[in-house]
Tab-separated table of C-alpha atoms in Angstrom:
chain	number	residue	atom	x	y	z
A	1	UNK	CA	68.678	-45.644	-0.410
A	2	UNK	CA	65.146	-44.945	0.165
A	3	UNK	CA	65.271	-44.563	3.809
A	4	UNK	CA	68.459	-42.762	3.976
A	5	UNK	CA	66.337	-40.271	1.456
A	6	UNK	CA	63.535	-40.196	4.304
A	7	UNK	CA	65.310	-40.018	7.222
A	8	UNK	CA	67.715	-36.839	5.824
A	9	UNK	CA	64.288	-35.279	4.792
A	10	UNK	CA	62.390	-35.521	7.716
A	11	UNK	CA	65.262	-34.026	10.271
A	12	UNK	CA	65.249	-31.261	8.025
A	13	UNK	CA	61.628	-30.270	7.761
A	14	UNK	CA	58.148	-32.455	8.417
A	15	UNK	CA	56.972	-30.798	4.859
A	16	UNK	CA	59.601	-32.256	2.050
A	17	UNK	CA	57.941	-30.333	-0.878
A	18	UNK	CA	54.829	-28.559	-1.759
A	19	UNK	CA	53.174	-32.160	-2.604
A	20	UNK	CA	54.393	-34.207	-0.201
A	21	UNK	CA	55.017	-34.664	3.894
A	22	UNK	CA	56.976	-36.463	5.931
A	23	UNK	CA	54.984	-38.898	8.731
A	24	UNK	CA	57.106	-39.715	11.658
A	25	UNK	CA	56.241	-42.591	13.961
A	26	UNK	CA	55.117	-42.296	17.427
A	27	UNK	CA	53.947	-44.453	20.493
A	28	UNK	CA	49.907	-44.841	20.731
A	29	UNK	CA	48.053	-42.167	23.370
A	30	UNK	CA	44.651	-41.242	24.048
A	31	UNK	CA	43.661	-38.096	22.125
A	32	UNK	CA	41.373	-35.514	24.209
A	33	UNK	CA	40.612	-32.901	21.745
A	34	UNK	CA	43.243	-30.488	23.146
A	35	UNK	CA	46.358	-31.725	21.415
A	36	UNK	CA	48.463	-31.658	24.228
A	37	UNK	CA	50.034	-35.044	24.446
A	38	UNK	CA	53.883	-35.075	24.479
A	39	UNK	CA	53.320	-37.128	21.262
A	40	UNK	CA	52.920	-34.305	19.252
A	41	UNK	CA	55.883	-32.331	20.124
A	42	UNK	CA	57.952	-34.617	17.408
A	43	UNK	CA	55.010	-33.687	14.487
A	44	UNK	CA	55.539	-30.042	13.171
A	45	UNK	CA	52.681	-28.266	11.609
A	46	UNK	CA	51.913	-27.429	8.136
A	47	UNK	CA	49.427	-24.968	7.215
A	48	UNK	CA	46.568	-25.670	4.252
A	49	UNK	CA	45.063	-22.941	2.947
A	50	UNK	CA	42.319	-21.269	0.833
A	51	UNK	CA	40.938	-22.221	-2.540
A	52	UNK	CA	37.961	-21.602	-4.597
A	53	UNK	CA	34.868	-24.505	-3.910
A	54	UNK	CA	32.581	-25.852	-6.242
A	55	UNK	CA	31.095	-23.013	-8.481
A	56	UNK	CA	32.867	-20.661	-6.344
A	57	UNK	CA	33.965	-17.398	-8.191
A	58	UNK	CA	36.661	-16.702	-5.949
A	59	UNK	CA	38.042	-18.182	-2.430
A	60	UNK	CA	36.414	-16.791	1.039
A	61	UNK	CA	38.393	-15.007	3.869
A	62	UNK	CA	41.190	-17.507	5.237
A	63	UNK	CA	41.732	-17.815	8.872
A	64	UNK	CA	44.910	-19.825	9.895
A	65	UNK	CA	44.289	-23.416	9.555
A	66	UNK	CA	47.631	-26.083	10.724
A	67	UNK	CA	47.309	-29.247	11.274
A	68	UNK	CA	50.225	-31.977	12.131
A	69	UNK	CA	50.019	-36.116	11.689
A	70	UNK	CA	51.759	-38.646	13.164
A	71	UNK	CA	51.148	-42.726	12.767
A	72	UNK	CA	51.837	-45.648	15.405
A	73	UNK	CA	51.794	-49.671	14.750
A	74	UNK	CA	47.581	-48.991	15.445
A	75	UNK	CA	46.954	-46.162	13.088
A	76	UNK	CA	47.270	-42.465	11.946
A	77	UNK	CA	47.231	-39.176	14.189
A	78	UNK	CA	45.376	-36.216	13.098
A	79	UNK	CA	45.673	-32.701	14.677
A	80	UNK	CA	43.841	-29.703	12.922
A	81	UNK	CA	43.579	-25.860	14.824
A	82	UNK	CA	41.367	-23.898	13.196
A	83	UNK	CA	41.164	-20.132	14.000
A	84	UNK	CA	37.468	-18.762	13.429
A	85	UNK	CA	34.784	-16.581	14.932
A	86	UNK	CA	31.691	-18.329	14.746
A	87	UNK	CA	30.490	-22.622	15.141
A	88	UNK	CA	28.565	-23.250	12.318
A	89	UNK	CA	27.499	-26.833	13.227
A	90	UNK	CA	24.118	-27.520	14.194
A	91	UNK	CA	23.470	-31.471	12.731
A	92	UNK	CA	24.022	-33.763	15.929
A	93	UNK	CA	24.010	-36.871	14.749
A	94	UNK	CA	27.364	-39.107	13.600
A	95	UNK	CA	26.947	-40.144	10.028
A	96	UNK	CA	25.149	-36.661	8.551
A	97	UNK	CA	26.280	-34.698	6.014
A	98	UNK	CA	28.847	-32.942	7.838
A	99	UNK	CA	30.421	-30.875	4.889
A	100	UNK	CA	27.445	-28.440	4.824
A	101	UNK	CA	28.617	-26.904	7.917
A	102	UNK	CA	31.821	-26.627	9.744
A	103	UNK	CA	34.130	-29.514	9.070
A	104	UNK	CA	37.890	-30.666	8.790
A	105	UNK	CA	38.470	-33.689	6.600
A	106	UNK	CA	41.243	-36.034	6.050
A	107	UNK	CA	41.691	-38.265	2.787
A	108	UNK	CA	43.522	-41.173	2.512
A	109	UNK	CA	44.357	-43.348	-0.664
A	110	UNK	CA	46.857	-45.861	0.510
A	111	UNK	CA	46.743	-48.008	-2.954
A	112	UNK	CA	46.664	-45.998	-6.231
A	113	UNK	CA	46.002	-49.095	-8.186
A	114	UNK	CA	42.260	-48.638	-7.273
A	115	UNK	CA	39.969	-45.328	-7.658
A	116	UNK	CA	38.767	-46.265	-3.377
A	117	UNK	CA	39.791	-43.694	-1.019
A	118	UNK	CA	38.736	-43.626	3.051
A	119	UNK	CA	37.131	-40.105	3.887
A	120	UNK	CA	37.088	-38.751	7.360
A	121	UNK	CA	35.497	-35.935	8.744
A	122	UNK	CA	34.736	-34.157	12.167
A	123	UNK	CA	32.590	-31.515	13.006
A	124	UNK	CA	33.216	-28.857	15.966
A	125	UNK	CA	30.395	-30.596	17.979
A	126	UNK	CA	32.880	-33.935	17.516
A	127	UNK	CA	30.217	-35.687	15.248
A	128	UNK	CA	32.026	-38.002	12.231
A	129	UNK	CA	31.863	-38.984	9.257
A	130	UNK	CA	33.943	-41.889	8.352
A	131	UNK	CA	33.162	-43.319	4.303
A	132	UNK	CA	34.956	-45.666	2.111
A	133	UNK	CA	34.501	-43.730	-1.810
A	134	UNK	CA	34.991	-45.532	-4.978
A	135	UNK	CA	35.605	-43.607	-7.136
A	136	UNK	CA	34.815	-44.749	-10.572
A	137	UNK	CA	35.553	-41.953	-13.712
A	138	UNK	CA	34.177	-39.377	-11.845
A	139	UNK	CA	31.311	-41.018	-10.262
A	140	UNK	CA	31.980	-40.906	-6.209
A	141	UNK	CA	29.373	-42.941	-4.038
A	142	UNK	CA	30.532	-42.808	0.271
A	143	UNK	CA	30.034	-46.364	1.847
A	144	UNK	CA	29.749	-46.669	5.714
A	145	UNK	CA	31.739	-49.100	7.152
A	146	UNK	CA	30.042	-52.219	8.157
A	147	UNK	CA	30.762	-54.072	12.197
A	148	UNK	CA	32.001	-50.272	13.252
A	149	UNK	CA	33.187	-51.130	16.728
A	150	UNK	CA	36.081	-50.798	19.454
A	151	UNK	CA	38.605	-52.856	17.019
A	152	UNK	CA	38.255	-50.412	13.934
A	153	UNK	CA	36.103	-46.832	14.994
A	154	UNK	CA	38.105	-43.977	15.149
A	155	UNK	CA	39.017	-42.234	18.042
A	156	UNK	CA	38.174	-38.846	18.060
A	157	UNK	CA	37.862	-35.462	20.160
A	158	UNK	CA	37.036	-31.600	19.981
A	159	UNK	CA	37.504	-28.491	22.192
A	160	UNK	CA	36.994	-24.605	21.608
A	161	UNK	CA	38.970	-21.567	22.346
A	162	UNK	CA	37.537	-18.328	23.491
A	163	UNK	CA	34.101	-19.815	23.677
A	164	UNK	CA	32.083	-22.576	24.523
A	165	UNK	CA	31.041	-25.985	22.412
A	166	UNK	CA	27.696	-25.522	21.052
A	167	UNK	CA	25.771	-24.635	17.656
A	168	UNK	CA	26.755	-20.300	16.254
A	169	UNK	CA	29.034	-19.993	19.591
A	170	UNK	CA	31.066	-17.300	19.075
A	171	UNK	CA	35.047	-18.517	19.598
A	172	UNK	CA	38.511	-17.746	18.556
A	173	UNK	CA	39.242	-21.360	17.484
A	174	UNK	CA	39.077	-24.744	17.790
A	175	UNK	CA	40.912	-28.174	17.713
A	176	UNK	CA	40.046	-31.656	16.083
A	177	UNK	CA	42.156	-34.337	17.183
A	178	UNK	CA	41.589	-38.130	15.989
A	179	UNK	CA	42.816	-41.630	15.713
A	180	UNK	CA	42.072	-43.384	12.186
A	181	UNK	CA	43.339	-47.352	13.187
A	182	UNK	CA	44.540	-49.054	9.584
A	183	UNK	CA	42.151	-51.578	10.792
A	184	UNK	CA	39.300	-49.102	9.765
A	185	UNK	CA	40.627	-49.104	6.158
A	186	UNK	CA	40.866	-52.737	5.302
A	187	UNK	CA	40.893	-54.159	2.609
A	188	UNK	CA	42.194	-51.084	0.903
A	189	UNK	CA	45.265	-50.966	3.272
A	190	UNK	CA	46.548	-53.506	5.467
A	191	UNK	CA	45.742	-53.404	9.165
A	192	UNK	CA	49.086	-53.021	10.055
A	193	UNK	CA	51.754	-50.870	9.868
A	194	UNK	CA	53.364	-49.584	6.651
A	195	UNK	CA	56.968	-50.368	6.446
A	196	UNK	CA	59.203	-47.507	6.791
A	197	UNK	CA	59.189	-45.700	3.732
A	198	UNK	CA	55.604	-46.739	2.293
A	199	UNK	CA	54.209	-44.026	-0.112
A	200	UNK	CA	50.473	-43.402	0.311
A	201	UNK	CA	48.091	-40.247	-1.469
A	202	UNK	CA	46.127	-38.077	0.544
A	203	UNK	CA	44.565	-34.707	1.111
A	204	UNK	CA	43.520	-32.254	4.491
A	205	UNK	CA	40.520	-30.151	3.884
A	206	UNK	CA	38.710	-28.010	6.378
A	207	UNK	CA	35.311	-25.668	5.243
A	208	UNK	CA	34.494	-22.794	6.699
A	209	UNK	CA	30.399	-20.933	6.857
A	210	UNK	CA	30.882	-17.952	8.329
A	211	UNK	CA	29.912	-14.937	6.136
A	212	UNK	CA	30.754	-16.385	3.312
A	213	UNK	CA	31.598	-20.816	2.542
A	214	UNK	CA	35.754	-20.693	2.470
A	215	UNK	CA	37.381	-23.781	1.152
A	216	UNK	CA	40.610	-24.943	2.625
A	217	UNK	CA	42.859	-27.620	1.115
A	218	UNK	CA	46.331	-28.993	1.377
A	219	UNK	CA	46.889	-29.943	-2.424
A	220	UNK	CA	44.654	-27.535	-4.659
A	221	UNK	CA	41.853	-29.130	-6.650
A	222	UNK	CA	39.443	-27.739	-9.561
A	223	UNK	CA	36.932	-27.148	-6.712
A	224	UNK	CA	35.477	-30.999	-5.959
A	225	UNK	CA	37.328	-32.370	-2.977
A	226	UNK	CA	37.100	-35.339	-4.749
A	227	UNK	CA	39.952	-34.890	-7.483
A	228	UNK	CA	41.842	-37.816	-6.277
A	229	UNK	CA	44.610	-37.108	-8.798
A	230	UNK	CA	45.863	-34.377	-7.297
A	231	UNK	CA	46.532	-35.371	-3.464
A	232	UNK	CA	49.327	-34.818	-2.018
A	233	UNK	CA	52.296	-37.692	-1.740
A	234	UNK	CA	52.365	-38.819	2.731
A	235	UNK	CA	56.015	-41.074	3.177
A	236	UNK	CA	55.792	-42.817	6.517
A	237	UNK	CA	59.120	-42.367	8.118
């Protein structure tokens, strides 16, 4: 019953409802930054949008901001384009505190039984941020993960429209595209596969410093990124 349920809903649209998406499965390829593998031709994008940030009064200006997903036997696909005007991203080093500048993230929460989440992020300069949070009554703390190598880093890539790739260029855009392998999010996932069907929380974030810091979220929160509660429902196909 399930996966007659999932199957009808993703033929008719990769978004199901306001709180939840559709993931459809796809043979592995090498992502360049540009999006352009015939992969993602069978993802269709979803938009996330503006909301207020921490202490934040009201939300900034919102440029279009899509992203699409797709997942193999390996891992999870991520695609964001991000219209803007200016690269805020000067840190240059994997591992900083990425969300002060530029940034898309991705948050995954593949077993609700537990308050541990993986957090991924990627700068325009293609610098990551990859962090295991527990998440206990409030209190987040962002582990790095230990023996990071060929069998579990993510694979990841950036390019720019309308400008070139390097700190305050002015551009009309630009693209993250990255590989997150389950293997990367053991033991809070299996490093394999879900079965078709599988129900897992998450959220897609991007921030913006231009003029002003813009907020951009899938599933609204209170502000902190870090309202677990509230993700968004992903149903592998």
């Amino acid at each position: 019953m399930l996966m007659s349920l999932v199957t009808a809903l993703s033929h008719s649209h990769a978004r199901t409802a306001d709180s939840s998406l559709v993931i459809k499965k796809t043979s592995d390829f090498k992502v360049n930054g540009e999006g352009n593998a015939p992969n993602w031709a069978a993802a269709q994008w979803f938009d996330i949008t503006v909301q207020k940030g921490p202490r934040q009064p009201a939300p900034g200006k919102q440029f279009s901001t899509q992203v699409k997903v797709l997942y193999s036997e390996k891992g999870m696909y991520f695609l964001f384009n991000c219209t803007d005007r200016k690269l805020t991203a000067t840190i240059t080093e994997d591992f900083g505190a990425l969300y002060e500048e530029d940034v898309v993230e991705v948050f995954l929460w593949p077993d609700t039984s537990v308050p541990v989440y993986l957090e991924y992020e990627l700068s325009p300069l293609d610098y990551e941020l990859p962090i295991l949070v527990p998440n206990i009554n409030g209190r987040a703390q962002g582990w790095k993960p230990w023996n990071y190598n060929e069998r579990n880093k993510v694979q990841h890539a950036t390019s720019t429209e309308g400008g070139q790739k390097k700190s305050m260029a002015s551009v009309e855009g630009w693209k993250a595209e990255f590989f997150i392998p389950f293997a990367l999010m053991n033991p809070i996932a299996p490093p394999t596969a879900p079965k078709s069907g599988t129900r897992w929380k998450g959220n897609f974030y991007r921030i913006d410093y231009d003029n002003e810091t813009t907020y951009y979220s899938w599933q609204k929160t209170g502000g902190s990124f870090h309202e677990f509660k509230k993700f968004g429902t992903l149903i592998f196909e």
